[in-house]
Amino acid sequence: MKRKGKVFFDLDGTLLCSHIHIGHALRRVCEELGYAKIPDSAVIKQIGATSEEFCKALAPDEKVRDRFATLFRQYERQAVCEHAALYPGVRELLSELQDLGWELAICSSGSVEYIETALKGGQIQGFFSSIVSAREYGGKAEALRENLEVGIPTVVVGDRALDFMAAANMQVPSIGVEYGYGTEEEWDQATWTAKAPAEIGDILCQAQVFYTVEERLEMAHGRCVGVNGVDTAGKTIFAQRLAAFLKSRGKKVELIHLDDFHNPRQKRLTGKDEREAYIKNAFDLDRLNRSILLPLREAGEVHTSLTLLDLDSDTYSIQRQYDIDADTYVILEGVLLYRPPLEANIDYKVYLDIDFDEVLRRAEIRDVPQYGRGFLQKYREKYIPIQQWYIETYRPHDMADLVVVNQNYRRPVILEQEKEEQEK
């Protein structure tokens, strides 16, 4: 099986519920030294710190700190053998990723001895091709630098700011696990976040698609990516996650939503029927093209402030500043995108493919709670026929440089790769 990429997992707080075995070790240390029990909250706060920082925080009395550290190392080795506990779903995640062709590695602040003992205690040592101890490199960023492989899609998974900072320094994306020991402020530094181990697998599937987009965009020497698909295809979320990915790779990104370029209500209603009105007048395509896409193509830069329509009030009252320099990538997402006058100024076209049964299913989840069940009829009578006309007239599926099957938006699949797997 072709290797899909490499995932560097942090250990404590990402794979292991480390406060469990650490708590067992600390109880023994405190009993031997005559200390009061250390609260779990204080322990959890220090997980992920270096051994020196850990012992300094939990044993503030310098006279016994060396003894405290010696006893803790001794009892921790025993405790992690006997009490190592994985987060629910971790073993299943590792097994699935291995089956899918991802290479798995550990990058932890712990010693190699600790990591090996912990993996054995959790009975997951067989999933990992390599173990990287940041102690041997002077920090996680340096450890990653020495172990990254050029040209191999790589993702770092962790729970603390150190993990995300190391990934950012190496310009690789990261996943922050919200079930770990970090804080919301720390998780905000990650490229994406996961609430449970199963979500990590979902995000890695998306990351594989984003790495492909980046590679092919660079091969095409392009800077403007169009993300298109029918209503509810997942364009906005895909574009936002692609933008986050490209930023993690050290690139400047400007994300533009076609929805920001709606015409006023009176203009939007102009036409022989509501379908024609939507097709011809829903969006001010000429303004988008004239203000951003053409200057980008002709001059390579765009620096402009636009006053855009607020749909709720039907007034031009929203200010948007666009600062696109020669190094900025532009992601444009929206419906009916690959048609004049826009398509000629989009360098790389991504089409998200879903069927119309899925459109209705998603509309029921997304729109019915706000607009009522009658809104589904709007899809059947207006939006779906419009998309069918667009597909038949402009053939965006054929025009696209990359077709992504987004039927399961959590696990998008590149169409050509799906065909390869089916042929096997």
mmCIF file of N, CA, C and O in Angstrom, residues 2 10 13 31 42 93-94 118 130 162 179 186 203 211 222 258 281 295 336 365 410 414:
data_model
loop_
_atom_site.group_PDB
_atom_site.id
_atom_site.type_symbol
_atom_site.label_atom_id
_atom_site.label_comp_id
_atom_site.label_asym_id
_atom_site.label_seq_id
_atom_site.Cartn_x
_atom_site.Cartn_y
_atom_site.Cartn_z
ATOM 1 N N LYS A 2 0.524 2.213 -0.867
ATOM 2 C CA LYS A 2 1.267 3.460 -0.934
ATOM 3 C C LYS A 2 1.102 4.246 0.357
ATOM 4 O O LYS A 2 0.008 4.392 0.871
ATOM 5 N N ASP A 10 1.941 13.301 19.780
ATOM 6 C CA ASP A 10 2.362 13.508 21.153
ATOM 7 C C ASP A 10 1.847 12.304 21.956
ATOM 8 O O ASP A 10 0.945 11.588 21.498
ATOM 9 N N GLY A 13 -1.564 13.024 27.190
ATOM 10 C CA GLY A 13 -2.664 13.925 26.913
ATOM 11 C C GLY A 13 -3.188 13.843 25.491
ATOM 12 O O GLY A 13 -4.150 14.526 25.146
ATOM 13 N N GLU A 31 3.581 9.663 49.985
ATOM 14 C CA GLU A 31 3.535 8.812 51.181
ATOM 15 C C GLU A 31 4.927 8.623 51.756
ATOM 16 O O GLU A 31 5.134 8.688 52.974
ATOM 17 N N ALA A 42 -3.547 20.123 40.042
ATOM 18 C CA ALA A 42 -2.160 20.597 40.010
ATOM 19 C C ALA A 42 -1.308 19.686 39.141
ATOM 20 O O ALA A 42 -0.410 20.150 38.424
ATOM 21 N N LEU A 93 -8.367 4.165 16.437
ATOM 22 C CA LEU A 93 -7.827 5.178 15.537
ATOM 23 C C LEU A 93 -6.490 4.726 14.955
ATOM 24 O O LEU A 93 -6.280 4.794 13.738
ATOM 25 N N LEU A 94 -5.581 4.288 15.805
ATOM 26 C CA LEU A 94 -4.256 3.876 15.346
ATOM 27 C C LEU A 94 -4.347 2.708 14.367
ATOM 28 O O LEU A 94 -3.645 2.678 13.345
ATOM 29 N N ALA A 118 5.685 3.371 28.209
ATOM 30 C CA ALA A 118 4.281 3.786 28.142
ATOM 31 C C ALA A 118 3.552 3.096 26.996
ATOM 32 O O ALA A 118 2.406 2.640 27.144
ATOM 33 N N SER A 130 8.561 4.763 14.518
ATOM 34 C CA SER A 130 9.697 5.448 15.133
ATOM 35 C C SER A 130 9.262 6.182 16.387
ATOM 36 O O SER A 130 8.091 6.542 16.548
ATOM 37 N N LEU A 162 3.143 23.658 23.009
ATOM 38 C CA LEU A 162 4.457 23.245 22.511
ATOM 39 C C LEU A 162 4.345 22.411 21.239
ATOM 40 O O LEU A 162 5.172 22.528 20.327
ATOM 41 N N TYR A 179 -9.702 16.838 24.030
ATOM 42 C CA TYR A 179 -9.914 15.963 25.181
ATOM 43 C C TYR A 179 -8.662 15.869 26.036
ATOM 44 O O TYR A 179 -8.657 15.207 27.079
ATOM 45 N N GLU A 186 -4.620 27.382 24.060
ATOM 46 C CA GLU A 186 -3.581 26.598 23.387
ATOM 47 C C GLU A 186 -4.119 25.950 22.118
ATOM 48 O O GLU A 186 -3.454 25.963 21.069
ATOM 49 N N ILE A 203 -9.959 14.317 10.035
ATOM 50 C CA ILE A 203 -9.155 15.476 9.652
ATOM 51 C C ILE A 203 -7.961 15.060 8.807
ATOM 52 O O ILE A 203 -7.579 15.766 7.862
ATOM 53 N N TYR A 211 -3.117 18.607 0.915
ATOM 54 C CA TYR A 211 -1.746 18.460 0.437
ATOM 55 C C TYR A 211 -1.727 18.286 -1.083
ATOM 56 O O TYR A 211 -0.847 18.819 -1.778
ATOM 57 N N GLY A 222 -0.105 28.538 -10.010
ATOM 58 C CA GLY A 222 -1.304 29.342 -9.804
ATOM 59 C C GLY A 222 -1.380 29.898 -8.402
ATOM 60 O O GLY A 222 -0.692 29.447 -7.485
ATOM 61 N N LEU A 258 -18.188 34.162 -2.436
ATOM 62 C CA LEU A 258 -19.068 34.738 -3.453
ATOM 63 C C LEU A 258 -20.312 35.339 -2.815
ATOM 64 O O LEU A 258 -20.857 36.335 -3.317
ATOM 65 N N ASN A 281 -28.867 37.296 -11.792
ATOM 66 C CA ASN A 281 -28.780 38.498 -10.968
ATOM 67 C C ASN A 281 -28.543 38.272 -9.476
ATOM 68 O O ASN A 281 -28.545 39.247 -8.714
ATOM 69 N N PRO A 295 -7.543 42.462 -11.496
ATOM 70 C CA PRO A 295 -6.311 43.090 -10.995
ATOM 71 C C PRO A 295 -5.295 42.056 -10.503
ATOM 72 O O PRO A 295 -4.090 42.245 -10.665
ATOM 73 N N LEU A 336 -22.227 28.172 -8.699
ATOM 74 C CA LEU A 336 -22.269 28.643 -10.097
ATOM 75 C C LEU A 336 -21.001 29.410 -10.457
ATOM 76 O O LEU A 336 -21.030 30.404 -11.196
ATOM 77 N N ILE A 365 -31.109 19.263 7.610
ATOM 78 C CA ILE A 365 -30.363 19.460 8.857
ATOM 79 C C ILE A 365 -30.036 20.937 9.062
ATOM 80 O O ILE A 365 -30.192 21.486 10.157
ATOM 81 N N ARG A 410 -16.860 14.661 6.056
ATOM 82 C CA ARG A 410 -15.806 14.410 7.040
ATOM 83 C C ARG A 410 -14.647 13.628 6.427
ATOM 84 O O ARG A 410 -13.521 13.715 6.896
ATOM 85 N N ILE A 414 -10.523 12.189 -3.206
ATOM 86 C CA ILE A 414 -10.237 12.659 -4.560
ATOM 87 C C ILE A 414 -10.730 11.606 -5.541
ATOM 88 O O ILE A 414 -10.436 10.421 -5.396
#
